[in-house]
XYZ file of C-alpha atoms in Angstrom:
732
model
C -27.923 -160.688 145.420
C -30.798 -162.939 146.413
C -34.299 -161.704 147.092
C -34.101 -162.277 150.850
C -30.965 -160.154 151.146
C -32.561 -157.381 149.078
C -35.652 -157.471 151.287
C -33.405 -157.329 154.347
C -31.611 -154.258 152.993
C -34.907 -152.548 152.246
C -36.171 -153.409 155.736
C -32.978 -152.001 157.235
C -33.394 -148.742 155.363
C -36.989 -148.430 156.607
C -36.430 -149.630 160.167
C -33.116 -147.903 160.922
C -34.608 -144.383 161.208
C -37.431 -145.735 163.377
C -35.002 -147.499 165.690
C -32.843 -144.395 165.932
C -35.865 -142.249 166.748
C -36.998 -144.680 169.452
C -33.524 -144.671 171.026
C -33.486 -140.878 170.867
C -36.826 -140.683 172.688
C -35.655 -143.160 175.349
C -32.533 -141.080 175.924
C -34.619 -137.924 176.082
C -36.927 -139.460 178.699
C -33.940 -140.621 180.749
C -32.533 -137.108 180.609
C -35.706 -135.798 182.304
C -34.463 -137.488 185.464
C -30.854 -136.539 184.902
C -29.071 -135.422 188.101
C -26.800 -133.123 186.111
C -29.871 -131.353 184.779
C -31.232 -131.048 188.295
C -33.801 -133.789 188.034
C -37.297 -133.837 186.637
C -38.467 -130.837 184.609
C -34.897 -129.737 183.941
C -34.118 -127.621 186.941
C -30.772 -125.915 186.758
C -28.163 -128.186 188.301
C -26.321 -126.971 191.387
C -25.297 -130.377 192.745
C -21.686 -129.909 191.745
C -21.248 -127.248 194.463
C -20.515 -128.361 198.015
C -19.310 -126.533 201.126
C -15.576 -126.604 201.618
C -14.843 -127.374 197.958
C -13.334 -125.064 195.362
C -15.937 -123.857 192.862
C -15.253 -124.973 189.292
C -17.430 -122.262 187.763
C -19.133 -118.959 188.498
C -22.746 -118.855 189.566
C -24.864 -115.818 188.747
C -28.364 -115.403 190.171
C -30.886 -115.618 187.295
C -33.387 -113.478 189.217
C -33.883 -111.640 192.525
C -34.478 -114.006 195.435
C -35.349 -113.376 199.071
C -34.242 -116.181 201.295
C -33.944 -117.168 204.946
C -30.444 -117.179 206.377
C -30.827 -120.502 208.075
C -27.496 -120.390 209.893
C -28.202 -117.031 211.536
C -31.819 -117.929 212.177
C -30.759 -121.168 213.845
C -28.290 -119.258 216.009
C -30.990 -116.832 217.130
C -33.340 -119.694 217.915
C -30.695 -121.401 220.019
C -30.066 -118.153 221.862
C -33.785 -117.780 222.549
C -34.045 -121.317 223.822
C -31.002 -120.851 226.024
C -32.596 -117.818 227.662
C -35.656 -119.775 228.768
C -35.583 -120.480 232.534
C -35.939 -124.088 233.644
C -39.519 -124.731 234.776
C -40.258 -126.413 238.128
C -43.753 -127.401 239.280
C -45.180 -127.590 242.778
C -47.226 -130.743 243.379
C -50.626 -129.980 245.036
C -51.115 -133.589 246.000
C -48.051 -133.453 248.262
C -49.619 -130.521 250.184
C -52.808 -132.453 250.820
C -50.896 -135.520 251.935
C -48.763 -133.494 254.377
C -51.828 -131.717 255.864
C -53.603 -135.024 256.196
C -50.661 -136.493 258.126
C -50.603 -133.431 260.380
C -54.315 -133.703 261.070
C -53.998 -137.404 261.913
C -51.237 -136.532 264.397
C -53.385 -134.055 266.306
C -56.477 -136.293 266.147
C -54.453 -139.014 267.756
C -53.387 -136.634 270.529
C -57.030 -135.716 271.165
C -57.924 -139.375 271.468
C -55.107 -140.021 273.959
C -55.663 -136.879 276.007
C -57.280 -138.871 278.812
C -54.107 -140.942 279.318
C -52.203 -137.843 280.319
C -48.522 -137.252 280.026
C -47.192 -140.792 280.305
C -44.012 -142.437 279.015
C -46.039 -145.057 277.190
C -47.781 -142.363 275.132
C -44.443 -140.807 274.193
C -43.186 -144.156 272.950
C -46.384 -144.833 271.049
C -46.233 -141.376 269.323
C -42.631 -141.928 268.276
C -43.454 -145.370 266.965
C -46.501 -144.256 265.008
C -45.526 -140.798 263.707
C -41.719 -140.897 263.981
C -41.878 -137.834 266.214
C -39.696 -137.866 269.360
C -41.143 -135.660 272.143
C -40.169 -135.022 275.760
C -42.526 -134.679 278.709
C -42.644 -130.873 278.472
C -43.462 -130.880 274.748
C -46.155 -133.524 275.145
C -47.743 -131.423 277.899
C -47.832 -128.415 275.586
C -49.552 -130.448 272.907
C -52.134 -131.832 275.320
C -53.161 -128.424 276.647
C -56.693 -127.497 275.870
C -59.689 -129.711 275.282
C -59.960 -129.500 271.441
C -57.745 -129.597 268.381
C -58.527 -125.990 267.522
C -57.284 -124.731 270.870
C -53.971 -126.499 270.521
C -50.965 -125.702 268.286
C -52.616 -127.408 265.320
C -53.973 -124.288 263.550
C -50.633 -122.542 263.762
C -48.578 -125.462 262.438
C -51.182 -126.214 259.726
C -50.942 -122.641 258.494
C -47.148 -122.786 258.408
C -47.091 -126.101 256.501
C -49.666 -124.814 254.042
C -47.856 -121.524 253.429
C -44.458 -123.127 252.925
C -45.675 -125.928 250.649
C -47.875 -123.654 248.543
C -44.834 -121.455 248.067
C -42.920 -124.579 247.068
C -40.375 -126.594 248.962
C -37.311 -127.893 247.099
C -35.431 -130.942 248.238
C -32.187 -129.083 247.491
C -31.110 -126.028 245.544
C -31.400 -126.598 241.753
C -28.177 -126.817 239.757
C -28.860 -124.300 236.981
C -26.648 -122.064 234.875
C -28.417 -118.856 235.908
C -29.548 -117.419 239.228
C -33.297 -117.805 238.666
C -35.870 -120.421 237.850
C -39.509 -120.496 236.743
C -41.855 -122.040 239.332
C -45.387 -123.139 238.529
C -47.555 -123.212 241.684
C -51.019 -122.519 243.069
C -51.650 -118.887 243.971
C -55.000 -117.712 245.243
C -56.668 -120.843 243.957
C -55.162 -120.585 240.503
C -52.120 -122.143 238.901
C -49.546 -119.587 237.852
C -45.837 -119.187 237.084
C -43.370 -117.053 238.968
C -39.736 -116.230 238.465
C -37.790 -116.905 241.644
C -34.179 -116.286 242.423
C -32.173 -119.152 243.847
C -31.761 -117.252 247.117
C -35.543 -117.096 247.691
C -36.171 -120.801 247.297
C -37.340 -122.852 250.291
C -35.374 -125.960 251.147
C -35.616 -128.040 254.387
C -32.496 -126.468 255.905
C -34.044 -122.998 255.572
C -37.437 -123.882 257.142
C -36.474 -123.358 260.864
C -35.294 -119.816 260.192
C -38.360 -119.187 258.084
C -40.637 -120.403 260.918
C -38.986 -118.140 263.473
C -39.196 -115.248 261.037
C -42.930 -115.869 260.541
C -43.636 -116.104 264.314
C -41.496 -113.151 265.317
C -43.425 -110.802 267.631
C -46.060 -113.345 268.612
C -44.733 -113.727 272.168
C -44.385 -117.513 271.920
C -41.824 -118.832 274.357
C -38.660 -120.505 273.233
C -39.704 -124.056 274.164
C -42.947 -123.770 272.261
C -41.179 -122.156 269.338
C -38.731 -125.068 269.143
C -41.648 -127.522 269.151
C -43.412 -125.640 266.348
C -40.176 -125.614 264.266
C -39.727 -129.366 264.713
C -43.298 -130.310 263.905
C -43.498 -127.950 260.912
C -40.257 -129.311 259.454
C -41.375 -132.868 260.150
C -44.697 -132.610 258.350
C -43.432 -130.596 255.370
C -42.541 -132.756 252.329
C -40.504 -131.280 249.376
C -43.067 -130.890 246.675
C -41.218 -129.167 243.792
C -39.829 -131.167 240.867
C -38.191 -130.186 237.580
C -40.742 -130.418 234.724
C -38.979 -131.257 231.409
C -42.213 -131.099 229.416
C -43.094 -127.589 230.581
C -39.496 -126.493 230.060
C -39.448 -127.798 226.475
C -42.824 -126.175 225.772
C -41.427 -122.875 227.009
C -38.351 -123.253 224.809
C -40.468 -124.193 221.798
C -42.663 -121.141 222.381
C -39.594 -118.945 222.593
C -38.158 -120.479 219.396
C -41.440 -119.993 217.576
C -41.375 -116.357 218.507
C -38.025 -115.771 216.791
C -38.432 -113.978 213.485
C -36.350 -115.588 210.697
C -33.287 -113.694 209.536
C -33.723 -112.985 205.834
C -31.396 -111.933 203.076
C -31.752 -110.801 199.477
C -29.964 -111.915 196.329
C -30.124 -109.423 193.523
C -30.669 -110.427 189.928
C -27.318 -110.862 188.206
C -25.418 -111.054 191.481
C -22.326 -113.256 191.296
C -23.067 -115.681 194.100
C -20.101 -118.030 193.547
C -16.757 -117.175 192.029
C -14.722 -119.783 190.215
C -11.631 -120.834 192.130
C -12.950 -119.720 195.540
C -13.942 -122.053 198.372
C -17.692 -122.493 198.754
C -18.866 -121.562 202.279
C -21.966 -122.567 204.241
C -23.461 -119.136 203.566
C -22.816 -119.647 199.864
C -24.631 -122.977 200.010
C -27.657 -121.227 201.557
C -27.753 -118.867 198.596
C -27.357 -121.741 196.127
C -30.204 -123.627 197.783
C -32.380 -120.516 197.702
C -31.734 -120.023 193.980
C -32.445 -123.700 193.310
C -35.716 -123.651 195.257
C -36.794 -120.449 193.569
C -36.936 -122.178 190.214
C -40.481 -122.762 189.085
C -41.984 -124.389 186.045
C -40.266 -126.062 183.135
C -36.909 -124.733 181.994
C -37.615 -124.635 178.275
C -34.149 -123.376 177.423
C -32.578 -126.408 179.045
C -35.038 -128.744 177.347
C -34.150 -127.324 173.953
C -30.428 -127.439 174.715
C -30.661 -131.052 175.879
C -32.600 -132.220 172.858
C -30.224 -130.401 170.519
C -27.233 -131.981 172.243
C -28.758 -135.451 171.997
C -29.660 -134.833 168.365
C -26.087 -133.739 167.679
C -24.709 -136.897 169.298
C -27.081 -139.109 167.304
C -26.311 -137.244 164.080
C -22.556 -137.530 164.612
C -22.943 -141.169 165.541
C -24.957 -141.904 162.424
C -22.551 -140.029 160.130
C -19.367 -141.439 161.666
C -20.536 -144.999 162.257
C -22.556 -145.638 159.094
C -19.507 -146.642 156.997
C -18.767 -149.424 159.482
C -22.278 -150.925 159.560
C -21.427 -153.440 156.857
C -22.643 -155.539 155.146
C -25.629 -153.426 154.226
C -28.189 -156.104 155.054
C -26.798 -156.187 158.626
C -27.128 -152.424 159.034
C -30.288 -152.680 161.111
C -28.854 -155.444 163.319
C -25.642 -153.537 163.997
C -27.499 -150.278 164.479
C -29.802 -151.856 167.062
C -26.804 -153.428 168.813
C -25.030 -150.077 169.023
C -28.147 -148.238 170.180
C -28.884 -150.824 172.882
C -25.256 -150.764 173.992
C -25.234 -146.968 174.133
C -28.513 -146.838 176.068
C -27.111 -149.403 178.512
C -24.041 -147.213 178.981
C -26.208 -144.093 179.385
C -28.471 -145.789 181.941
C -25.431 -147.113 183.843
C -24.055 -143.585 184.060
C -27.321 -142.231 185.479
C -27.625 -145.174 187.874
C -24.074 -144.605 189.114
C -25.064 -141.143 190.359
C -28.190 -142.326 192.153
C -26.222 -145.120 193.827
C -23.359 -142.892 194.951
C -24.962 -139.508 195.650
C -23.421 -136.069 195.468
C -20.748 -136.670 198.119
C -19.117 -139.586 196.312
C -15.347 -139.102 196.261
C -14.471 -141.975 193.924
C -14.698 -141.942 190.150
C -18.193 -142.673 188.879
C -16.457 -144.187 185.856
C -15.781 -147.232 188.059
C -19.476 -148.097 187.592
C -19.506 -147.684 183.800
C -19.021 -150.729 181.515
C -16.597 -149.000 179.133
C -14.482 -152.084 178.456
C -17.601 -154.232 177.962
C -19.031 -151.841 175.374
C -15.783 -151.682 173.409
C -15.240 -155.465 173.504
C -18.775 -156.261 172.323
C -18.732 -153.730 169.494
C -15.190 -154.678 168.402
C -16.147 -158.352 168.275
C -19.415 -157.815 166.420
C -18.734 -154.818 164.170
C -15.090 -153.801 164.285
C -12.519 -151.838 166.222
C -13.083 -148.573 164.325
C -16.775 -148.589 165.205
C -15.915 -149.409 168.838
C -13.346 -146.596 168.937
C -15.884 -144.035 167.759
C -18.667 -145.358 169.993
C -16.514 -145.107 173.129
C -15.761 -141.442 172.475
C -19.386 -140.679 171.580
C -20.653 -142.520 174.674
C -18.221 -140.732 176.969
C -19.078 -137.263 175.743
C -22.813 -137.909 175.364
C -23.259 -138.356 179.133
C -21.342 -135.211 180.134
C -24.394 -132.870 180.275
C -26.505 -135.402 182.158
C -24.301 -137.013 184.805
C -21.850 -135.081 187.003
C -18.555 -136.607 185.931
C -15.155 -134.977 185.838
C -12.311 -134.998 183.383
C -10.688 -137.884 185.247
C -13.861 -139.927 184.701
C -13.671 -139.201 180.983
C -10.037 -140.252 180.857
C -10.799 -143.494 182.680
C -13.765 -144.266 180.376
C -11.741 -143.737 177.210
C -8.636 -145.603 178.397
C -10.748 -148.518 179.620
C -12.604 -148.639 176.306
C -9.402 -148.546 174.269
C -7.990 -151.356 176.384
C -11.080 -153.438 175.606
C -10.503 -152.859 171.873
C -6.892 -153.975 172.218
C -7.956 -157.130 174.076
C -10.273 -158.199 171.233
C -7.684 -157.283 168.597
C -5.184 -159.655 170.219
C -7.674 -162.425 170.977
C -8.351 -165.384 168.697
C -9.824 -167.809 171.211
C -12.274 -167.259 174.007
C -9.676 -168.184 176.607
C -7.739 -165.131 175.440
C -10.565 -162.982 176.821
C -9.785 -164.252 180.312
C -6.172 -163.150 179.908
C -7.516 -159.897 178.518
C -9.448 -159.384 181.752
C -6.135 -159.463 183.624
C -4.755 -156.822 181.252
C -7.801 -154.603 181.763
C -7.365 -154.945 185.554
C -3.712 -153.893 185.290
C -4.583 -150.877 183.142
C -7.347 -149.907 185.569
C -4.923 -150.103 188.498
C -2.415 -147.977 186.614
C -5.140 -145.407 185.922
C -6.088 -145.379 189.616
C -2.464 -144.643 190.500
C -2.148 -141.868 187.913
C -5.490 -140.246 188.749
C -4.884 -140.508 192.495
C -1.469 -138.863 192.245
C -2.695 -136.122 189.925
C -5.691 -135.407 192.182
C -3.602 -135.639 195.395
C -5.918 -138.220 196.932
C -5.278 -139.616 200.441
C -3.747 -143.062 200.848
C -7.076 -144.565 201.933
C -8.562 -143.542 198.582
C -6.158 -145.720 196.600
C -7.195 -148.991 198.264
C -10.932 -148.398 197.738
C -10.436 -147.122 194.197
C -8.217 -150.077 193.281
C -10.865 -152.505 194.521
C -13.610 -150.849 192.502
C -11.389 -150.680 189.405
C -10.611 -154.408 189.575
C -14.280 -155.258 190.142
C -15.146 -153.192 187.064
C -12.563 -155.036 184.948
C -13.661 -158.476 186.123
C -17.357 -157.639 185.694
C -16.767 -156.421 182.117
C -14.788 -159.563 181.303
C -17.366 -161.958 182.758
C -20.271 -160.136 181.119
C -18.472 -160.141 177.768
C -17.835 -163.898 177.998
C -21.514 -164.374 178.881
C -23.193 -161.981 176.466
C -20.997 -162.349 173.373
C -21.927 -165.993 172.603
C -25.601 -165.113 172.976
C -25.311 -162.244 170.495
C -23.214 -164.379 168.151
C -25.875 -167.067 168.137
C -28.768 -164.620 167.848
C -27.218 -162.703 164.925
C -25.215 -165.660 163.556
C -22.330 -163.244 163.270
C -18.832 -164.065 162.009
C -16.875 -162.902 165.034
C -13.187 -163.735 165.245
C -13.944 -166.440 167.816
C -16.615 -168.050 165.671
C -14.388 -167.919 162.598
C -11.490 -169.498 164.483
C -13.818 -172.316 165.500
C -15.035 -172.727 161.898
C -11.474 -172.797 160.552
C -10.892 -176.131 162.273
C -10.490 -178.644 159.449
C -10.793 -181.603 161.816
C -14.578 -181.840 161.404
C -16.768 -184.568 159.873
C -17.406 -182.423 156.782
C -13.764 -181.941 155.907
C -12.888 -185.521 156.858
C -15.485 -186.594 154.325
C -14.124 -184.123 151.776
C -10.540 -185.363 152.073
C -11.745 -188.902 151.455
C -14.359 -188.248 148.761
C -12.828 -185.205 147.046
C -9.129 -184.959 147.912
C -8.433 -182.628 145.000
C -11.166 -180.255 146.133
C -9.794 -180.388 149.684
C -6.279 -179.506 148.495
C -7.674 -176.794 146.239
C -9.720 -175.297 149.118
C -6.695 -175.188 151.422
C -4.600 -173.479 148.728
C -7.359 -170.975 147.991
C -7.704 -170.279 151.750
C -3.980 -169.543 152.046
C -4.044 -167.223 149.023
C -7.232 -165.444 150.119
C -6.043 -164.950 153.696
C -2.703 -163.506 152.529
C -4.381 -161.149 150.048
C -6.949 -159.945 152.595
C -4.194 -159.175 155.065
C -2.502 -157.139 152.345
C -5.585 -154.988 151.644
C -6.715 -154.753 155.278
C -9.995 -156.686 155.284
C -11.235 -159.641 157.328
C -8.657 -162.339 156.532
C -10.297 -164.887 158.839
C -13.623 -164.533 157.036
C -11.872 -165.018 153.701
C -10.019 -168.079 154.986
C -13.177 -169.735 156.360
C -15.127 -168.806 153.229
C -12.421 -170.392 151.092
C -12.488 -173.585 153.153
C -16.226 -173.938 152.578
C -16.590 -172.438 149.092
C -16.580 -175.793 147.263
C -18.410 -177.986 149.785
C -21.078 -178.508 147.115
C -18.636 -180.690 145.158
C -18.681 -183.407 147.834
C -21.893 -184.914 146.425
C -20.478 -185.444 142.896
C -16.707 -185.117 143.220
C -15.914 -187.176 140.099
C -17.368 -184.478 137.840
C -14.683 -181.955 138.841
C -11.280 -182.076 137.223
C -9.215 -181.803 140.419
C -10.731 -185.083 141.657
C -10.392 -187.020 138.379
C -7.597 -189.515 138.058
C -8.020 -190.541 134.425
C -11.556 -190.904 133.130
C -13.386 -187.610 132.567
C -17.115 -188.008 133.205
C -17.905 -185.036 130.988
C -16.698 -186.886 127.914
C -19.905 -188.892 128.140
C -22.215 -185.901 128.602
C -23.508 -183.112 126.472
C -22.153 -179.646 127.311
C -25.574 -178.585 128.582
C -25.676 -181.464 131.076
C -22.089 -180.888 132.125
C -22.870 -177.221 132.777
C -25.866 -178.201 134.890
C -23.653 -180.455 137.044
C -20.947 -177.799 137.365
C -23.451 -175.070 138.255
C -25.208 -177.286 140.809
C -22.218 -177.371 143.157
C -22.868 -173.721 144.054
C -26.509 -174.335 144.892
C -25.693 -177.493 146.847
C -22.910 -175.648 148.643
C -25.320 -172.896 149.755
C -27.787 -175.467 151.041
C -25.087 -177.303 152.983
C -23.739 -174.044 154.395
C -27.181 -173.148 155.674
C -27.639 -176.614 157.150
C -24.381 -176.100 159.015
C -25.720 -172.725 160.212
C -22.686 -170.921 158.903
C -22.737 -167.130 159.210
C -24.502 -165.463 156.267
C -21.229 -163.789 155.262
C -19.669 -167.228 154.757
C -22.779 -168.432 152.904
C -22.424 -165.398 150.604
C -18.857 -166.365 149.765
C -20.037 -169.880 148.920
C -22.770 -168.503 146.674
C -20.722 -165.707 145.079
C -17.332 -167.318 144.443
C -18.256 -167.827 140.788
C -20.561 -164.827 140.521
C -22.616 -165.019 137.326
C -19.572 -165.718 135.163
C -19.581 -167.713 131.980
C -18.386 -171.346 132.086
C -16.225 -170.813 129.026
C -15.040 -174.366 128.332
C -18.492 -175.905 128.017
C -19.859 -172.813 126.282
C -17.139 -173.217 123.655
C -17.871 -176.912 123.368
C -21.542 -176.133 122.911
C -20.753 -173.675 120.140
C -18.680 -176.312 118.374
C -21.560 -178.753 118.490
C -24.190 -176.132 117.680
C -26.748 -177.401 115.204
C -28.209 -175.328 112.454
C -31.513 -174.460 114.158
C -30.100 -174.333 117.690
C -29.227 -171.038 119.356
C -26.732 -171.155 122.212
C -27.328 -168.511 124.897
C -24.396 -167.436 127.144
C -26.802 -167.132 130.088
C -27.522 -170.863 129.886
C -23.819 -171.547 130.333
C -23.292 -169.022 133.145
C -23.473 -169.465 136.905
C -26.739 -168.426 138.528
C -25.150 -166.447 141.331
C -24.429 -162.747 141.684
C -21.075 -160.936 141.607
C -19.333 -160.710 144.985
C -20.590 -157.968 147.286
C -17.919 -158.008 149.966
C -14.224 -157.580 149.318
C -13.578 -160.884 151.077
C -15.904 -162.693 148.657
C -14.196 -160.985 145.708
C -10.749 -162.055 146.931
C -11.960 -165.680 147.308
C -13.321 -165.560 143.741
C -9.967 -164.341 142.419
C -8.018 -166.850 144.507
C -10.297 -169.695 143.338
C -9.924 -168.765 139.688
C -6.184 -168.133 139.767
C -5.279 -171.193 141.875
C -7.062 -173.462 139.428
C -5.766 -171.664 136.330
C -2.091 -171.653 137.373
C -2.120 -175.452 137.443
C -2.063 -175.333 133.640
C 1.054 -173.144 133.466
C 4.197 -174.785 132.149
C 7.573 -173.648 133.432
C 6.093 -170.690 135.364
C 8.387 -167.788 136.135
C 7.679 -164.842 138.376
C 7.160 -162.662 135.323
C 4.774 -165.207 133.820
C 2.882 -165.436 137.100
C 2.522 -161.676 137.402
C 1.275 -161.362 133.826
C -1.004 -164.365 134.069
C -2.539 -163.381 137.431
C -3.133 -159.802 136.323
C -4.830 -161.007 133.146
C -7.173 -163.203 135.165
C -7.994 -160.307 137.496
C -8.726 -158.066 134.519
C -10.921 -160.763 133.001
C -13.104 -160.598 136.101
C -13.199 -156.807 135.880
C -14.103 -156.856 132.189
C -16.788 -159.478 132.790
C -18.306 -157.192 135.431
C -17.683 -159.561 138.310
C -16.165 -156.769 140.460
C -18.931 -154.193 140.081
C -20.626 -154.872 143.448
C -17.561 -154.880 145.677
C -15.334 -152.018 146.754
C -12.027 -153.325 145.442
C -9.850 -150.592 143.966
C -7.067 -151.033 141.428
C -4.601 -150.434 144.236
C -6.217 -153.319 146.117
C -6.007 -155.478 143.017
C -2.309 -154.714 142.660
C -1.731 -155.769 146.278
C -3.786 -158.903 145.681
C -1.700 -159.745 142.641
C 1.562 -159.325 144.539
C 0.252 -161.517 147.361
C -0.848 -164.247 144.942
C 2.515 -164.118 143.158
C 4.355 -164.534 146.429
C 2.218 -167.524 147.481
C 2.303 -169.241 144.097
C 6.018 -168.565 143.622
C 6.635 -170.486 146.827
C 4.337 -173.253 145.568
C 6.139 -173.554 142.244
C 9.626 -172.814 143.586
C 11.134 -176.030 142.217
C 10.031 -175.196 138.681
C 10.360 -171.430 138.528
C 12.948 -169.869 136.279
C 13.643 -166.381 137.605
C 14.300 -163.763 134.895
C 17.820 -162.548 134.387
C 18.787 -159.016 135.237
C 18.669 -157.826 131.630
C 15.227 -159.341 131.123
C 14.078 -157.629 134.291
C 15.427 -154.300 133.109
C 13.783 -154.724 129.708
C 10.444 -155.549 131.365
C 10.745 -152.508 133.605
C 11.489 -150.343 130.603
C 8.521 -151.767 128.693
C 6.172 -151.166 131.628
C 7.361 -147.624 132.038
């Protein structure tokens, strides 16, 4: 392993705990504002209870609480307000205006007294004061020499008395039989309660005048004149006063003592399975408001739960964060993805509120998370992350079991989409599949929850929007992550497996033998990797590129030689230098092409640090007396394969080239020959860094035999039955 990769692994080991701790702290800070925890400072959460709904758990009062029964208090306040009499106010200005008009009338009569009782005066009075008089009435008014000796003082007193008492235009339309009247009494403004029957209205004034003048000895004609003039100069001066009425009601409401209740410590306020009433909600609100300070128990529980989730995630997901030098990259990707999911869950609550009747899972990018992680790391890691993400938000966001089901099913569908996709256009078709699954889940959840018909249309719309958003975001974000991490995703590998590129066109012209060899190795490596369950596309692409270093000097490699062998003219040491250089050149070219590091590793590790036996043997034959031949000088400068894909490419490369020397190969010969070559690599310690087991090697052998048997089918002599039996007996 090169120095840069070792440094990267060491950096990952140092940085991974720091990154995990930072993510843990971010999650802990987010949980401070968690609605399920009741918000900041970890108040106990009571948001899941709502009036009219069936309680999903018991609620026991943590301590004694005295609270105001708002419903009963409100009822008492309304009763007090209803008992307040409507307030009417007498206008003093109207009294002054009426008296002034009366005084002008009598002043005018005094001025015209000299004219006597004439028809012209009667007409002028009617025109000016709208008062129609006859000759007799005018004579009565003109009696005496001064205003004080006429009827003026009497009528003035009547007008004043009636208007100070308050004159209504008509009887008020009120629910009760009384009103409150604000008027001037003895020079001061005061309020009186009057019954409707005692109110003065214009139609009652004549009777009131006669009642006031009873026993005075005034004759009937004069009495009629007094009635008419009094009624004429009186103006209704009482109006309803909404401001005073509201002030009176507010004063009455303020005087109502609140109705209080007590909740005893340990009292079971809510019972599971019972409908929550408005009175129950008052008690719940009282208990919630009675909480003070920081709930340390909830803080500890939350941090322990988060720590448990992170610990389980680290333990369960660590085996899938391969290769080791990518551990930090993959860990950061998973932490960022999880935090994005966690933040989306919290945001979904704040956007929807407590009364939201849809699934909050419609706002969670479950399919996006699973598709990104499956593409970048693998489906097993995505499977575990979806379950961990779903259950990690349960204590912090009020979601139900149907939300959990939707999250998990959506995530699993995203994994399936990536598993079946080889080109980016397949992701678009996958979006249609996710939409269909979401719609099916809406139907199932709606029927199980007995939702109304209107719910299905809204839920279906949100479910489709979720599926389309996840698909579009995945198509947008995945290429960015691929480029940033230079990761060998299935889509990138499919693109790299295209042999119709300038590099391979040059190879087929300059090194046709190497091209044919690379294609054969790719077929063998892909088949073997499928058999042992590792990344067959990575092995195929790595095999295509593993010998690109031979393009610069193709004539020095046997598969490209047509007759003359260049090495016949060189010393073994020079030949070894040329042979070894193709690995170094191949790595340089792979980096120039910006191939994923995993592919570059296959290019650099396909020979490991194995001995180049032919030229080492030739060097020993030509060894001079004072010359010492070192095996290291005749070995490749690389390191043994680290990944199983790189190991399979090494075996395929070795065996494909070696089987070309076999004469009259049979299946038995192939099995024996291939196994011997595999064991040579094991003995020479070329398999020590990878995780291939002997069971894997057996599967690899069988895969190679099947491929090569098809290649050599025209020349293979299959063993007879007796030979097969004898071989079986010998093996057993």
